[in-house]
Amino acid sequence: MGLGKMLSAFVLEEGRVIQAQIDDKDDLTRKDLVWVDLAYPSEEERELVQSVFPLELPDDEELQDLEASARYYQDQHGIHIRSTFVQTADDVASIVNMSFSLHQGRLLTVHDDDLSLLRLFRMQARSSRGMVRDAADILLSCYELGVERDADVLERIYTALDEVGTVVLSRKKEITSRIMRDNVERIAAQEDLNSKVRLDLIDNRRALSFLLRSRVLSPDQAQRVKGVLRDIDSLNGHTGFIFDKVNFLMDALLGMINLEQNKIIKIFSIAAVVFLPPTLVASIYGMNFEHMPEMKWPLGYPMALLLMVFAAGAPYLYFRQKGWLD
C-alpha cells in the first residue's frame, strides 16, 4: 500500500524522537511507536489509522467545533483534545485546528494545515536526548512551543505598534494622508493578529485545564502544565494592553484624518466667503439696465475691477488678522 507524505509516524530511540518508515498497516503496530501525525489526511490514510487504532479521527468540520464537550473529553479509548494554534507567514496570521488523542501510550494528531511549531519540535526532539519520555511529553511540548510562539507574535505586535506610534505622534514632519491610511491598515492588521493570539491562548488554557483535571499526567508533567498556564495568564494581560494601545493609536489617527478633512473644508469655506463679495460686484455691473451711470464713465471698468479686488482682499485680511487661516 503506497502512502502519501501527510502521514508521519515516530518512535522513541534513546530518548529521541525519530521518524519511522510507514509503508503498510503492520508498521503502525510497532510497540515502540509513540506518535502518529496526520496533516490534512486523505481518506486512505484515515482508514489505515482507524483500522489500527479503535477511535474515529475528526474531519475538518469536527476540528472547528466550538462546543467544549466536543473539544475536550475522555472515553474508553483515552484523552481527546482539539485545540487551535496561530500560524504566521509573511505577516499574515491564520488559525490552524489540531486534534490530540492519547491512546494506550501513543499520541495521534490530526491538523488541517502544516504547522511550523511541529517542525520545530521534531527538530529539537530528534537532536535532544531525553527531551521526550512518553506520548504525553510530546503533547505538552506542542502546547509549550505554541505559547512561546504566541509570545513571539505579541513581541512583533509591540514592535509594529511602537513604529506606528512614532510616526503618528511625531511632530518633526507633516504626516500625509497616504501615511495615515497606510498606518490605519497596519494597525488593523495588528489588531486582527492580536485577537487571534488571544483566542489561541484562551483555547489552550481550557485544553490544559482539562488535561490537568484528567489525572493522566505524572507529577512532573502536571507541574509543566501549571507553568504553561501561568505563562498564558501573563500573555493574556499583554493582549489586553495591546487592545488598549491599538484603540489609542486608531483614535489618534482618525482624529488626525478628521483634522485634515476639516482643513480642506475650511479652505473651501474661506474661498467661498472671499469670492462672494467680488461675485456680487460683478453681478451688479452685469445687469442690463439702461440707466447705470458707471456705464458711460471711462474709468468705470477699472473702478469695478478695483472694487472686486478690494471686496476679496478685505475678508481675507480680516480672516488673517483673526488667525482663522492658521
CSV table of C-alpha atoms in Angstrom, one decimal, residues 38-203:
chain,number,residue,atom,x,y,z
A,38,LEU,CA,-1.7,13.3,10.1
A,39,ALA,CA,-1.7,16.7,8.2
A,40,TYR,CA,-4.9,17.1,6.2
A,41,PRO,CA,-5.0,13.3,5.7
A,42,SER,CA,-6.6,11.5,2.8
A,43,GLU,CA,-9.4,9.0,3.2
A,44,GLU,CA,-6.9,6.2,2.6
A,45,GLU,CA,-4.7,7.4,5.4
A,46,ARG,CA,-7.7,7.9,7.7
A,47,GLU,CA,-9.0,4.4,7.1
A,48,LEU,CA,-5.5,2.9,7.6
A,49,VAL,CA,-5.0,4.6,11.0
A,50,GLN,CA,-8.6,3.8,12.1
A,51,SER,CA,-8.1,0.2,11.2
A,52,VAL,CA,-5.2,0.0,13.7
A,53,PHE,CA,-6.5,2.3,16.5
A,54,PRO,CA,-10.0,1.9,17.8
A,55,LEU,CA,-11.1,5.5,17.5
A,56,GLU,CA,-12.6,7.8,15.0
A,57,LEU,CA,-10.5,10.6,13.6
A,58,PRO,CA,-12.2,14.0,13.4
A,59,ASP,CA,-12.9,15.5,10.0
A,60,ASP,CA,-12.3,19.2,9.1
A,61,GLU,CA,-15.8,20.3,10.3
A,62,GLU,CA,-15.4,18.5,13.6
A,63,LEU,CA,-12.0,20.1,14.2
A,64,GLN,CA,-13.7,23.5,14.1
A,65,ASP,CA,-16.5,22.5,16.6
A,66,LEU,CA,-16.7,25.1,19.4
A,67,GLU,CA,-18.6,23.1,22.0
A,68,ALA,CA,-16.5,22.2,25.0
A,69,SER,CA,-18.0,18.7,25.2
A,70,ALA,CA,-16.7,18.0,21.6
A,71,ARG,CA,-13.3,19.6,22.1
A,72,TYR,CA,-12.2,18.1,25.4
A,73,TYR,CA,-13.4,14.7,26.5
A,74,GLN,CA,-12.2,11.3,27.9
A,75,ASP,CA,-13.6,7.9,27.0
A,76,GLN,CA,-12.6,4.3,27.0
A,77,HIS,CA,-10.1,5.0,24.2
A,78,GLY,CA,-8.2,7.7,26.1
A,79,ILE,CA,-7.9,11.5,26.2
A,80,HIS,CA,-9.2,13.6,23.2
A,81,ILE,CA,-8.4,17.3,22.9
A,82,ARG,CA,-9.0,19.7,20.0
A,83,SER,CA,-7.1,23.0,20.0
A,84,THR,CA,-6.1,25.9,17.9
A,85,PHE,CA,-2.7,27.3,17.1
A,86,VAL,CA,-1.6,30.6,15.5
A,87,GLN,CA,0.3,30.2,12.2
A,88,THR,CA,2.1,33.2,10.8
A,89,ALA,CA,3.5,33.6,7.3
A,90,ASP,CA,4.6,36.9,5.7
A,91,ASP,CA,2.8,38.9,8.5
A,92,VAL,CA,-0.4,37.1,7.8
A,93,ALA,CA,-1.9,35.1,10.6
A,94,SER,CA,-4.2,32.1,10.4
A,95,ILE,CA,-5.7,29.7,12.9
A,96,VAL,CA,-4.8,26.0,12.5
A,97,ASN,CA,-7.1,23.5,14.2
A,98,MET,CA,-5.4,20.4,15.7
A,99,SER,CA,-6.7,17.3,17.3
A,100,PHE,CA,-4.8,15.3,20.0
A,101,SER,CA,-5.7,11.8,21.1
A,102,LEU,CA,-3.7,9.9,23.8
A,103,HIS,CA,-4.4,6.3,23.3
A,104,GLN,CA,-2.6,3.4,25.1
A,105,GLY,CA,0.7,5.3,25.4
A,106,ARG,CA,0.6,6.7,21.8
A,107,LEU,CA,-0.3,10.2,20.6
A,108,LEU,CA,-2.4,10.7,17.5
A,109,THR,CA,-2.6,14.2,16.0
A,110,VAL,CA,-4.7,15.5,13.1
A,111,HIS,CA,-4.5,19.0,11.7
A,112,ASP,CA,-6.0,20.8,8.7
A,113,ASP,CA,-2.7,22.6,7.8
A,114,ASP,CA,1.0,22.4,8.2
A,115,LEU,CA,2.3,23.7,11.5
A,116,SER,CA,5.8,25.3,11.8
A,117,LEU,CA,5.9,24.6,15.5
A,118,LEU,CA,5.6,20.8,14.8
A,119,ARG,CA,8.6,21.0,12.5
A,120,LEU,CA,10.5,22.9,15.3
A,121,PHE,CA,9.5,20.3,17.8
A,122,ARG,CA,10.6,17.4,15.6
A,123,MET,CA,14.0,19.1,15.1
A,124,GLN,CA,14.5,19.6,18.8
A,125,ALA,CA,13.3,16.2,19.8
A,126,ARG,CA,15.4,14.5,17.2
A,127,SER,CA,18.6,16.1,18.4
A,128,SER,CA,18.0,16.4,22.2
A,129,ARG,CA,18.3,13.2,24.1
A,130,GLY,CA,15.9,12.8,27.0
A,131,MET,CA,13.5,15.6,25.9
A,132,VAL,CA,10.7,13.2,25.4
A,133,ARG,CA,9.9,10.2,27.7
A,134,ASP,CA,6.4,9.3,26.5
A,135,ALA,CA,3.5,10.5,24.3
A,136,ALA,CA,2.2,13.0,27.0
A,137,ASP,CA,5.6,14.8,26.8
A,138,ILE,CA,5.0,15.3,23.1
A,139,LEU,CA,1.5,16.7,23.8
A,140,LEU,CA,2.9,19.1,26.4
A,141,SER,CA,5.8,20.2,24.2
A,142,CYS,CA,3.3,21.2,21.5
A,143,TYR,CA,1.5,23.5,23.9
A,144,GLU,CA,4.7,24.9,25.3
A,145,LEU,CA,6.0,25.7,21.8
A,146,GLY,CA,2.6,27.2,20.9
A,147,VAL,CA,2.6,29.5,23.9
A,148,GLU,CA,6.2,30.5,23.1
A,149,ARG,CA,5.2,31.2,19.5
A,150,ASP,CA,2.3,33.4,20.8
A,151,ALA,CA,4.7,35.3,23.0
A,152,ASP,CA,7.0,35.9,19.9
A,153,VAL,CA,4.0,37.2,17.9
A,154,LEU,CA,3.0,39.6,20.7
A,155,GLU,CA,6.5,41.0,20.7
A,156,ARG,CA,6.3,41.6,17.0
A,157,ILE,CA,3.0,43.3,17.5
A,158,TYR,CA,4.5,45.6,20.2
A,159,THR,CA,7.3,46.5,17.8
A,160,ALA,CA,4.9,47.3,14.9
A,161,LEU,CA,2.7,49.4,17.2
A,162,ASP,CA,5.7,51.3,18.5
A,163,GLU,CA,6.8,52.1,14.9
A,164,VAL,CA,3.3,53.3,14.1
A,165,GLY,CA,3.2,55.4,17.4
A,166,THR,CA,6.5,57.0,16.5
A,167,VAL,CA,5.0,58.1,13.1
A,168,VAL,CA,1.6,59.2,14.5
A,169,LEU,CA,3.0,61.1,17.5
A,170,SER,CA,6.0,62.7,15.7
A,171,ARG,CA,6.0,66.5,15.4
A,172,LYS,CA,9.1,66.7,13.2
A,173,LYS,CA,7.4,66.2,9.9
A,174,GLU,CA,4.0,66.5,8.4
A,175,ILE,CA,2.0,63.3,8.1
A,176,THR,CA,0.4,62.9,4.7
A,177,SER,CA,-2.9,61.3,4.1
A,178,ARG,CA,-1.2,58.4,2.4
A,179,ILE,CA,0.9,57.7,5.5
A,180,MET,CA,-2.1,57.9,7.7
A,181,ARG,CA,-4.1,55.5,5.5
A,182,ASP,CA,-1.2,53.0,5.4
A,183,ASN,CA,-0.9,53.1,9.2
A,184,VAL,CA,-4.6,52.6,9.7
A,185,GLU,CA,-4.3,49.5,7.7
A,186,ARG,CA,-1.2,48.4,9.6
A,187,ILE,CA,-3.0,49.0,13.0
A,188,ALA,CA,-6.0,47.0,11.8
A,189,ALA,CA,-3.7,44.1,10.8
A,190,GLN,CA,-2.0,44.1,14.2
A,191,GLU,CA,-5.4,44.1,16.0
A,192,ASP,CA,-6.5,41.1,13.9
A,193,LEU,CA,-3.3,39.3,14.8
A,194,ASN,CA,-3.7,40.1,18.5
A,195,SER,CA,-7.3,38.9,18.6
A,196,LYS,CA,-6.2,35.6,17.0
A,197,VAL,CA,-3.4,35.2,19.6
A,198,ARG,CA,-5.9,35.9,22.4
A,199,LEU,CA,-8.3,33.3,21.0
A,200,ASP,CA,-5.5,30.8,20.8
A,201,LEU,CA,-4.4,31.5,24.4
A,202,ILE,CA,-8.0,31.1,25.7
A,203,ASP,CA,-8.4,27.8,23.9
